[in-house]
Amino acid sequence: MCSQVLSGHGDERGADVTNKQVVSCLAHDGKARLFSAGWDMTIRVWPDRTADDLTPLALRGHEAAVLALAVLADGRLASGSGDGTVRVWVAEQPAGAFGNYTSQHVCQIGCVVRGLTALPAGGFAQVGNDGCLRVWSAAATLLAKSDSVGSYLFCVATATSEQLEDIFTGGDDGVVRVWRMTRGSVLQNVQSVPTPAETWAIAPLPLGGLLCASDDAGAILLTRQPSRAAARAQQQELAAAAKARAASAAMSGGGGGGGGGGGG
C-alpha cells in the first residue's frame, strides 16, 4: 500500500523537456534523510514525512541526468551523472531542516556515470559507460582504476566478508564480476560469473549471497554456500543460457549498447 507520494522532479524545466520527471535513483542516510535524483539534473533532499511542508531542497550543479547516488560512511552524499562527473556534497549544520549542502569535490570521470557505492572504510567506488571500475578515497582522490571490461557497467556494490572487502559490478555483458584491491592499489578481478541477461542492479544480502536484477524479468541469487545452491538442473539451464547469450553478443560485436538514461 502506498502511504505517500513525493513530487517535485522536473517541475522547473518546462513542458518541452522529454522525460524531465524521471526519477533514476534513491538513497537514504539510515536515519531520516531521503535523497532522490533524476533526469532533471537535480538531487532532491526530502524532509521527514511528518513535516508540514514536504517541499524538497534541490541540489544543482550537474549538467546532465543524475543516475547514481550513494551516502558515504561519514554521511556525505556522492552523485554521479551523465555529464561525466561525480560530485561529493556536504551538509553544513545548522541551516534549517536540511543543512546547507555544498558541492565539496567534483571528480572528472569522462564518461556517463552509472553506479556508485560507499566503501566501509571511507570513499566510494564508481562505474560507468567506459567499462572501468574506479575506487576513490574519502578525499575524492583516485586510488585505483581497472582496465575496461569492454562493455557498459551499470551497477556496483560492496560487501565485507572474512576481512576481505569485495566489490561487485554488473553491466551490459551480463557478467557479474568480483573485485578486490591489492596492497599496491591494483584492482584484481577475482571471479567472473556469466548470467543470461544484462545486470542492472546488485544487492549483497545480510546473510550472504548476491541478488542480481536483470532485464529478463528475473533476479538471480548468487551464493558461495553449497547448501543454498540451486538444483543442478537449474544451474545447468542458467549456464547454457549465459553461454548462448555470450555467443550471440560475440557474433554481434559484443556489449556496450545498453540504454537506460544518460540524457539531460
PDB file of C-alpha atoms in Angstrom:
ATOM      1  CA  MET A   1       0.000   0.000   0.000  1.00  0.00           C
ATOM      2  CA  CYS A   2       1.341   3.412  -0.975  1.00  0.00           C
ATOM      3  CA  SER A   3       1.403   5.689   2.080  1.00  0.00           C
ATOM      4  CA  GLN A   4       2.764   8.843   0.473  1.00  0.00           C
ATOM      5  CA  VAL A   5       3.678  10.354  -2.915  1.00  0.00           C
ATOM      6  CA  LEU A   6       6.562  12.825  -3.107  1.00  0.00           C
ATOM      7  CA  SER A   7       6.539  15.088  -6.161  1.00  0.00           C
ATOM      8  CA  GLY A   8       8.939  17.705  -7.410  1.00  0.00           C
ATOM      9  CA  HIS A   9      11.373  16.398 -10.017  1.00  0.00           C
ATOM     10  CA  GLY A  10      11.166  18.099 -13.391  1.00  0.00           C
ATOM     11  CA  ASP A  11       8.832  20.895 -12.403  1.00  0.00           C
ATOM     12  CA  GLU A  12      11.334  23.627 -13.272  1.00  0.00           C
ATOM     13  CA  ARG A  13      12.412  22.568 -16.768  1.00  0.00           C
ATOM     14  CA  GLY A  14       9.278  23.200 -18.801  1.00  0.00           C
ATOM     15  CA  ALA A  15       6.900  21.035 -20.778  1.00  0.00           C
ATOM     16  CA  ASP A  16       9.259  20.746 -23.769  1.00  0.00           C
ATOM     17  CA  VAL A  17      11.840  18.643 -21.889  1.00  0.00           C
ATOM     18  CA  THR A  18      11.444  14.922 -22.582  1.00  0.00           C
ATOM     19  CA  ASN A  19      11.421  12.600 -19.547  1.00  0.00           C
ATOM     20  CA  LYS A  20      12.135  15.515 -17.230  1.00  0.00           C
ATOM     21  CA  GLN A  21      10.255  13.860 -14.364  1.00  0.00           C
ATOM     22  CA  VAL A  22      12.105  10.538 -14.489  1.00  0.00           C
ATOM     23  CA  VAL A  23      13.483   9.635 -11.034  1.00  0.00           C
ATOM     24  CA  SER A  24      16.547   7.496 -11.686  1.00  0.00           C
ATOM     25  CA  CYS A  25      17.905   6.682  -8.220  1.00  0.00           C
ATOM     26  CA  LEU A  26      17.315   6.902  -4.471  1.00  0.00           C
ATOM     27  CA  ALA A  27      19.475   6.861  -1.353  1.00  0.00           C
ATOM     28  CA  HIS A  28      18.878   7.000   2.398  1.00  0.00           C
ATOM     29  CA  ASP A  29      21.240   8.022   5.175  1.00  0.00           C
ATOM     30  CA  GLY A  30      19.935   5.362   7.571  1.00  0.00           C
ATOM     31  CA  LYS A  31      18.350   7.999   9.793  1.00  0.00           C
ATOM     32  CA  ALA A  32      15.671  10.323   8.486  1.00  0.00           C
ATOM     33  CA  ARG A  33      17.002  11.781   5.263  1.00  0.00           C
ATOM     34  CA  LEU A  34      15.875  10.575   1.830  1.00  0.00           C
ATOM     35  CA  PHE A  35      17.635  11.599  -1.390  1.00  0.00           C
ATOM     36  CA  SER A  36      16.357  11.264  -4.938  1.00  0.00           C
ATOM     37  CA  ALA A  37      17.843  12.223  -8.302  1.00  0.00           C
ATOM     38  CA  GLY A  38      16.669  12.263 -11.864  1.00  0.00           C
ATOM     39  CA  TRP A  39      16.815  13.360 -15.457  1.00  0.00           C
ATOM     40  CA  ASP A  40      16.072  16.973 -14.495  1.00  0.00           C
ATOM     41  CA  MET A  41      19.765  17.179 -13.434  1.00  0.00           C
ATOM     42  CA  THR A  42      18.916  17.776  -9.770  1.00  0.00           C
ATOM     43  CA  ILE A  43      19.169  15.927  -6.473  1.00  0.00           C
ATOM     44  CA  ARG A  44      16.311  16.363  -4.025  1.00  0.00           C
ATOM     45  CA  VAL A  45      16.678  16.183  -0.248  1.00  0.00           C
ATOM     46  CA  TRP A  46      13.319  15.325   1.282  1.00  0.00           C
ATOM     47  CA  PRO A  47      12.111  16.367   4.743  1.00  0.00           C
ATOM     48  CA  ASP A  48      10.795  13.885   7.248  1.00  0.00           C
ATOM     49  CA  ARG A  49       7.370  12.721   6.095  1.00  0.00           C
ATOM     50  CA  THR A  50       5.808  14.041   9.299  1.00  0.00           C
ATOM     51  CA  ALA A  51       6.817  17.616   8.388  1.00  0.00           C
ATOM     52  CA  ASP A  52       4.091  20.097   7.484  1.00  0.00           C
ATOM     53  CA  ASP A  53       5.973  21.245   4.380  1.00  0.00           C
ATOM     54  CA  LEU A  54       7.187  18.406   2.130  1.00  0.00           C
ATOM     55  CA  THR A  55       8.918  20.680  -0.381  1.00  0.00           C
ATOM     56  CA  PRO A  56      12.372  19.207  -1.044  1.00  0.00           C
ATOM     57  CA  LEU A  57      15.684  21.001  -1.149  1.00  0.00           C
ATOM     58  CA  ALA A  58      17.098  20.926  -4.714  1.00  0.00           C
ATOM     59  CA  LEU A  59      20.848  20.462  -5.214  1.00  0.00           C
ATOM     60  CA  ARG A  60      22.107  21.759  -8.553  1.00  0.00           C
ATOM     61  CA  GLY A  61      25.418  21.544 -10.351  1.00  0.00           C
ATOM     62  CA  HIS A  62      25.239  18.564 -12.689  1.00  0.00           C
ATOM     63  CA  GLU A  63      24.764  19.330 -16.379  1.00  0.00           C
ATOM     64  CA  ALA A  64      23.021  16.076 -17.376  1.00  0.00           C
ATOM     65  CA  ALA A  65      20.801  13.433 -15.823  1.00  0.00           C
ATOM     66  CA  VAL A  66      21.843  12.275 -12.353  1.00  0.00           C
ATOM     67  CA  LEU A  67      21.936   8.466 -12.496  1.00  0.00           C
ATOM     68  CA  ALA A  68      23.598   7.344  -9.246  1.00  0.00           C
ATOM     69  CA  LEU A  69      23.618   8.265  -5.553  1.00  0.00           C
ATOM     70  CA  ALA A  70      25.488   6.924  -2.536  1.00  0.00           C
ATOM     71  CA  VAL A  71      25.587   8.052   1.088  1.00  0.00           C
ATOM     72  CA  LEU A  72      29.210   7.777   2.231  1.00  0.00           C
ATOM     73  CA  ALA A  73      30.392   6.360   5.542  1.00  0.00           C
ATOM     74  CA  ASP A  74      30.825   9.851   7.015  1.00  0.00           C
ATOM     75  CA  GLY A  75      27.339  10.992   5.959  1.00  0.00           C
ATOM     76  CA  ARG A  76      28.290  12.954   2.845  1.00  0.00           C
ATOM     77  CA  LEU A  77      26.436  12.341  -0.412  1.00  0.00           C
ATOM     78  CA  ALA A  78      28.035  11.294  -3.713  1.00  0.00           C
ATOM     79  CA  SER A  79      26.178  11.768  -7.012  1.00  0.00           C
ATOM     80  CA  GLY A  80      27.084  10.543 -10.491  1.00  0.00           C
ATOM     81  CA  SER A  81      25.776  11.960 -13.755  1.00  0.00           C
ATOM     82  CA  GLY A  82      25.630  11.702 -17.496  1.00  0.00           C
ATOM     83  CA  ASP A  83      27.848  14.786 -17.561  1.00  0.00           C
ATOM     84  CA  GLY A  84      30.833  12.573 -16.722  1.00  0.00           C
ATOM     85  CA  THR A  85      31.357  13.740 -13.153  1.00  0.00           C
ATOM     86  CA  VAL A  86      30.866  12.574  -9.584  1.00  0.00           C
ATOM     87  CA  ARG A  87      30.086  15.290  -7.058  1.00  0.00           C
ATOM     88  CA  VAL A  88      30.525  14.900  -3.303  1.00  0.00           C
ATOM     89  CA  TRP A  89      28.117  17.006  -1.267  1.00  0.00           C
ATOM     90  CA  VAL A  90      28.446  18.005   2.372  1.00  0.00           C
ATOM     91  CA  ALA A  91      25.775  19.451   4.677  1.00  0.00           C
ATOM     92  CA  GLU A  92      26.835  22.287   6.924  1.00  0.00           C
ATOM     93  CA  GLN A  93      24.739  22.396  10.104  1.00  0.00           C
ATOM     94  CA  PRO A  94      22.741  24.107  11.364  1.00  0.00           C
ATOM     95  CA  ALA A  95      20.833  25.604   8.466  1.00  0.00           C
ATOM     96  CA  GLY A  96      17.164  24.757   8.630  1.00  0.00           C
ATOM     97  CA  ALA A  97      15.719  21.291   8.305  1.00  0.00           C
ATOM     98  CA  PHE A  98      18.175  20.138   5.631  1.00  0.00           C
ATOM     99  CA  GLY A  99      21.502  21.755   6.254  1.00  0.00           C
ATOM    100  CA  ASN A 100      23.227  23.978   3.728  1.00  0.00           C
ATOM    101  CA  TYR A 101      24.538  21.485   1.152  1.00  0.00           C
ATOM    102  CA  THR A 102      27.571  22.449  -0.886  1.00  0.00           C
ATOM    103  CA  SER A 103      29.478  20.582  -3.594  1.00  0.00           C
ATOM    104  CA  GLN A 104      32.758  19.772  -1.850  1.00  0.00           C
ATOM    105  CA  HIS A 105      34.510  17.787  -4.603  1.00  0.00           C
ATOM    106  CA  VAL A 106      33.997  17.271  -8.349  1.00  0.00           C
ATOM    107  CA  CYS A 107      35.618  14.132  -9.782  1.00  0.00           C
ATOM    108  CA  GLN A 108      36.134  14.143 -13.538  1.00  0.00           C
ATOM    109  CA  ILE A 109      35.318  10.706 -14.964  1.00  0.00           C
ATOM    110  CA  GLY A 110      34.974  11.451 -18.674  1.00  0.00           C
ATOM    111  CA  CYS A 111      32.026   9.162 -19.371  1.00  0.00           C
ATOM    112  CA  VAL A 112      28.443   8.632 -18.218  1.00  0.00           C
ATOM    113  CA  VAL A 113      28.464   7.564 -14.556  1.00  0.00           C
ATOM    114  CA  ARG A 114      26.015   4.704 -13.961  1.00  0.00           C
ATOM    115  CA  GLY A 115      26.736   3.382 -10.491  1.00  0.00           C
ATOM    116  CA  LEU A 116      28.169   4.387  -7.106  1.00  0.00           C
ATOM    117  CA  THR A 117      28.658   2.577  -3.824  1.00  0.00           C
ATOM    118  CA  ALA A 118      30.059   3.727  -0.493  1.00  0.00           C
ATOM    119  CA  LEU A 119      33.054   1.804   0.851  1.00  0.00           C
ATOM    120  CA  PRO A 120      33.013   0.787   4.529  1.00  0.00           C
ATOM    121  CA  ALA A 121      36.456   2.254   5.194  1.00  0.00           C
ATOM    122  CA  GLY A 122      35.512   5.550   3.539  1.00  0.00           C
ATOM    123  CA  GLY A 123      35.425   6.770  -0.027  1.00  0.00           C
ATOM    124  CA  PHE A 124      33.442   5.198  -2.830  1.00  0.00           C
ATOM    125  CA  ALA A 125      33.573   3.042  -5.951  1.00  0.00           C
ATOM    126  CA  GLN A 126      32.193   4.123  -9.329  1.00  0.00           C
ATOM    127  CA  VAL A 127      31.329   2.517 -12.681  1.00  0.00           C
ATOM    128  CA  GLY A 128      30.027   3.793 -15.991  1.00  0.00           C
ATOM    129  CA  ASN A 129      29.979   3.636 -19.753  1.00  0.00           C
ATOM    130  CA  ASP A 130      33.728   3.177 -20.190  1.00  0.00           C
ATOM    131  CA  GLY A 131      33.558  -0.251 -18.513  1.00  0.00           C
ATOM    132  CA  CYS A 132      36.063   0.672 -15.798  1.00  0.00           C
ATOM    133  CA  LEU A 133      35.784   0.329 -12.033  1.00  0.00           C
ATOM    134  CA  ARG A 134      37.316   3.208 -10.076  1.00  0.00           C
ATOM    135  CA  VAL A 135      37.959   3.448  -6.346  1.00  0.00           C
ATOM    136  CA  TRP A 136      38.139   6.890  -4.748  1.00  0.00           C
ATOM    137  CA  SER A 137      39.319   7.928  -1.300  1.00  0.00           C
ATOM    138  CA  ALA A 138      37.268   9.891   1.224  1.00  0.00           C
ATOM    139  CA  ALA A 139      39.100  12.982  -0.053  1.00  0.00           C
ATOM    140  CA  ALA A 140      37.909  12.181  -3.617  1.00  0.00           C
ATOM    141  CA  THR A 141      41.386  11.122  -4.770  1.00  0.00           C
ATOM    142  CA  LEU A 142      41.535   8.341  -7.351  1.00  0.00           C
ATOM    143  CA  LEU A 143      43.126   5.295  -5.693  1.00  0.00           C
ATOM    144  CA  ALA A 144      42.702   2.636  -8.372  1.00  0.00           C
ATOM    145  CA  LYS A 145      41.216   2.086 -11.815  1.00  0.00           C
ATOM    146  CA  SER A 146      40.619  -1.237 -13.528  1.00  0.00           C
ATOM    147  CA  ASP A 147      41.049  -1.994 -17.197  1.00  0.00           C
ATOM    148  CA  SER A 148      37.824  -1.721 -19.169  1.00  0.00           C
ATOM    149  CA  VAL A 149      35.692  -4.861 -19.310  1.00  0.00           C
ATOM    150  CA  GLY A 150      34.701  -3.873 -22.851  1.00  0.00           C
ATOM    151  CA  SER A 151      31.076  -3.005 -22.173  1.00  0.00           C
ATOM    152  CA  TYR A 152      28.981  -0.639 -20.086  1.00  0.00           C
ATOM    153  CA  LEU A 153      28.956  -1.213 -16.333  1.00  0.00           C
ATOM    154  CA  PHE A 154      25.560  -0.333 -14.861  1.00  0.00           C
ATOM    155  CA  CYS A 155      25.885  -1.113 -11.155  1.00  0.00           C
ATOM    156  CA  VAL A 156      28.360  -1.564  -8.330  1.00  0.00           C
ATOM    157  CA  ALA A 157      28.039  -2.764  -4.743  1.00  0.00           C
ATOM    158  CA  THR A 158      30.338  -3.767  -1.906  1.00  0.00           C
ATOM    159  CA  ALA A 159      30.367  -6.227   0.965  1.00  0.00           C
ATOM    160  CA  THR A 160      32.903  -7.251   3.589  1.00  0.00           C
ATOM    161  CA  SER A 161      33.449 -10.925   4.403  1.00  0.00           C
ATOM    162  CA  GLU A 162      36.332 -12.672   6.161  1.00  0.00           C
ATOM    163  CA  GLN A 163      38.140  -9.318   6.476  1.00  0.00           C
ATOM    164  CA  LEU A 164      38.113  -9.010   2.662  1.00  0.00           C
ATOM    165  CA  GLU A 165      36.313  -6.108   1.007  1.00  0.00           C
ATOM    166  CA  ASP A 166      34.682  -7.368  -2.180  1.00  0.00           C
ATOM    167  CA  ILE A 167      33.403  -5.013  -4.863  1.00  0.00           C
ATOM    168  CA  PHE A 168      30.791  -6.374  -7.271  1.00  0.00           C
ATOM    169  CA  THR A 169      29.953  -4.996 -10.704  1.00  0.00           C
ATOM    170  CA  GLY A 170      27.329  -5.838 -13.309  1.00  0.00           C
ATOM    171  CA  GLY A 171      26.508  -4.493 -16.712  1.00  0.00           C
ATOM    172  CA  ASP A 172      25.721  -4.811 -20.371  1.00  0.00           C
ATOM    173  CA  ASP A 173      27.617  -8.053 -20.995  1.00  0.00           C
ATOM    174  CA  GLY A 174      25.672  -9.979 -18.341  1.00  0.00           C
ATOM    175  CA  VAL A 175      28.805 -10.846 -16.344  1.00  0.00           C
ATOM    176  CA  VAL A 176      28.826 -10.257 -12.585  1.00  0.00           C
ATOM    177  CA  ARG A 177      32.419  -9.610 -11.509  1.00  0.00           C
ATOM    178  CA  VAL A 178      34.048  -9.743  -8.085  1.00  0.00           C
ATOM    179  CA  TRP A 179      36.950  -7.361  -7.495  1.00  0.00           C
ATOM    180  CA  ARG A 180      39.486  -6.847  -4.730  1.00  0.00           C
ATOM    181  CA  MET A 181      42.078  -4.136  -4.332  1.00  0.00           C
ATOM    182  CA  THR A 182      45.587  -5.336  -3.540  1.00  0.00           C
ATOM    183  CA  ARG A 183      48.026  -3.566  -1.243  1.00  0.00           C
ATOM    184  CA  GLY A 184      49.568  -1.975  -4.294  1.00  0.00           C
ATOM    185  CA  SER A 185      46.221  -0.317  -5.105  1.00  0.00           C
ATOM    186  CA  VAL A 186      45.619  -2.618  -8.058  1.00  0.00           C
ATOM    187  CA  LEU A 187      42.061  -3.774  -8.725  1.00  0.00           C
ATOM    188  CA  GLN A 188      42.045  -7.509  -9.328  1.00  0.00           C
ATOM    189  CA  ASN A 189      39.101  -9.325 -10.917  1.00  0.00           C
ATOM    190  CA  VAL A 190      38.997 -12.445  -8.728  1.00  0.00           C
ATOM    191  CA  GLN A 191      35.847 -14.022 -10.178  1.00  0.00           C
ATOM    192  CA  SER A 192      33.522 -13.576 -13.160  1.00  0.00           C
ATOM    193  CA  VAL A 193      30.058 -15.135 -13.207  1.00  0.00           C
ATOM    194  CA  PRO A 194      28.211 -15.117 -16.570  1.00  0.00           C
ATOM    195  CA  THR A 195      24.444 -14.623 -16.405  1.00  0.00           C
ATOM    196  CA  PRO A 196      21.787 -14.855 -19.142  1.00  0.00           C
ATOM    197  CA  ALA A 197      20.958 -11.110 -19.302  1.00  0.00           C
ATOM    198  CA  GLU A 198      22.141  -7.557 -18.637  1.00  0.00           C
ATOM    199  CA  THR A 199      22.605  -6.873 -14.926  1.00  0.00           C
ATOM    200  CA  TRP A 200      21.034  -3.583 -13.831  1.00  0.00           C
ATOM    201  CA  ALA A 201      21.272  -3.788 -10.036  1.00  0.00           C
ATOM    202  CA  ILE A 202      23.256  -5.728  -7.434  1.00  0.00           C
ATOM    203  CA  ALA A 203      22.432  -6.096  -3.735  1.00  0.00           C
ATOM    204  CA  PRO A 204      24.600  -8.022  -1.224  1.00  0.00           C
ATOM    205  CA  LEU A 205      22.341  -9.778   1.283  1.00  0.00           C
ATOM    206  CA  PRO A 206      22.828  -9.642   5.075  1.00  0.00           C
ATOM    207  CA  LEU A 207      23.147 -13.434   5.398  1.00  0.00           C
ATOM    208  CA  GLY A 208      25.485 -13.745   2.443  1.00  0.00           C
ATOM    209  CA  GLY A 209      24.887 -14.027  -1.254  1.00  0.00           C
ATOM    210  CA  LEU A 210      24.340 -11.524  -4.003  1.00  0.00           C
ATOM    211  CA  LEU A 211      20.976 -10.671  -5.580  1.00  0.00           C
ATOM    212  CA  CYS A 212      21.251  -9.556  -9.213  1.00  0.00           C
ATOM    213  CA  ALA A 213      18.383  -7.921 -11.116  1.00  0.00           C
ATOM    214  CA  SER A 214      18.390  -8.282 -14.890  1.00  0.00           C
ATOM    215  CA  ASP A 215      16.451  -7.333 -17.992  1.00  0.00           C
ATOM    216  CA  ASP A 216      14.936 -10.793 -18.492  1.00  0.00           C
ATOM    217  CA  ALA A 217      12.182 -10.109 -15.933  1.00  0.00           C
ATOM    218  CA  GLY A 218      14.018 -12.031 -13.263  1.00  0.00           C
ATOM    219  CA  ALA A 219      16.603 -11.925 -10.499  1.00  0.00           C
ATOM    220  CA  ILE A 220      19.426 -14.354  -9.779  1.00  0.00           C
ATOM    221  CA  LEU A 221      20.769 -15.154  -6.323  1.00  0.00           C
ATOM    222  CA  LEU A 222      24.491 -15.929  -6.372  1.00  0.00           C
ATOM    223  CA  THR A 223      25.921 -17.698  -3.325  1.00  0.00           C
ATOM    224  CA  ARG A 224      29.192 -19.178  -2.086  1.00  0.00           C
ATOM    225  CA  GLN A 225      27.336 -21.556   0.221  1.00  0.00           C
ATOM    226  CA  PRO A 226      26.820 -25.034  -1.311  1.00  0.00           C
ATOM    227  CA  SER A 227      23.790 -25.615   0.921  1.00  0.00           C
ATOM    228  CA  ARG A 228      21.972 -22.682  -0.740  1.00  0.00           C
ATOM    229  CA  ALA A 229      22.840 -23.603  -4.318  1.00  0.00           C
ATOM    230  CA  ALA A 230      20.073 -24.237  -6.841  1.00  0.00           C
ATOM    231  CA  ALA A 231      19.356 -27.722  -8.137  1.00  0.00           C
ATOM    232  CA  ARG A 232      21.953 -28.974 -10.632  1.00  0.00           C
ATOM    233  CA  ALA A 233      19.442 -28.957 -13.494  1.00  0.00           C
ATOM    234  CA  GLN A 234      18.611 -25.306 -12.859  1.00  0.00           C
ATOM    235  CA  GLN A 235      22.286 -24.381 -12.669  1.00  0.00           C
ATOM    236  CA  GLN A 236      22.916 -26.128 -15.981  1.00  0.00           C
ATOM    237  CA  GLU A 237      19.968 -24.308 -17.569  1.00  0.00           C
ATOM    238  CA  LEU A 238      21.294 -20.907 -16.408  1.00  0.00           C
ATOM    239  CA  ALA A 239      24.827 -21.749 -17.562  1.00  0.00           C
ATOM    240  CA  ALA A 240      23.545 -22.757 -21.003  1.00  0.00           C
ATOM    241  CA  ALA A 241      21.523 -19.555 -21.314  1.00  0.00           C
ATOM    242  CA  ALA A 242      24.530 -17.459 -20.282  1.00  0.00           C
ATOM    243  CA  LYS A 243      26.755 -19.260 -22.788  1.00  0.00           C
ATOM    244  CA  ALA A 244      24.214 -18.704 -25.575  1.00  0.00           C
ATOM    245  CA  ARG A 245      23.964 -15.015 -24.723  1.00  0.00           C
ATOM    246  CA  ALA A 246      27.743 -14.611 -24.732  1.00  0.00           C
ATOM    247  CA  ALA A 247      27.989 -16.344 -28.126  1.00  0.00           C
ATOM    248  CA  SER A 248      25.273 -14.104 -29.556  1.00  0.00           C
ATOM    249  CA  ALA A 249      26.996 -10.976 -28.205  1.00  0.00           C
ATOM    250  CA  ALA A 250      30.317 -12.084 -29.717  1.00  0.00           C
ATOM    251  CA  MET A 251      28.723 -12.544 -33.127  1.00  0.00           C
ATOM    252  CA  SER A 252      27.096  -9.102 -32.983  1.00  0.00           C
ATOM    253  CA  GLY A 253      30.232  -7.319 -31.846  1.00  0.00           C
ATOM    254  CA  GLY A 254      29.937  -7.507 -28.072  1.00  0.00           C
ATOM    255  CA  GLY A 255      28.175  -5.402 -25.459  1.00  0.00           C
ATOM    256  CA  GLY A 256      28.223  -1.710 -24.831  1.00  0.00           C
ATOM    257  CA  GLY A 257      24.881  -0.766 -26.298  1.00  0.00           C
ATOM    258  CA  GLY A 258      22.807  -0.637 -23.165  1.00  0.00           C
ATOM    259  CA  GLY A 259      20.390   2.225 -22.754  1.00  0.00           C
ATOM    260  CA  GLY A 260      18.750   3.430 -19.630  1.00  0.00           C
ATOM    261  CA  GLY A 261      19.144   7.155 -19.479  1.00  0.00           C
ATOM    262  CA  GLY A 262      22.094   9.351 -19.988  1.00  0.00           C
ATOM    263  CA  GLY A 263      20.195  12.315 -21.231  1.00  0.00           C
ATOM    264  CA  GLY A 264      19.925  15.735 -19.820  1.00  0.00           C
TER     265      GLY A 264
END
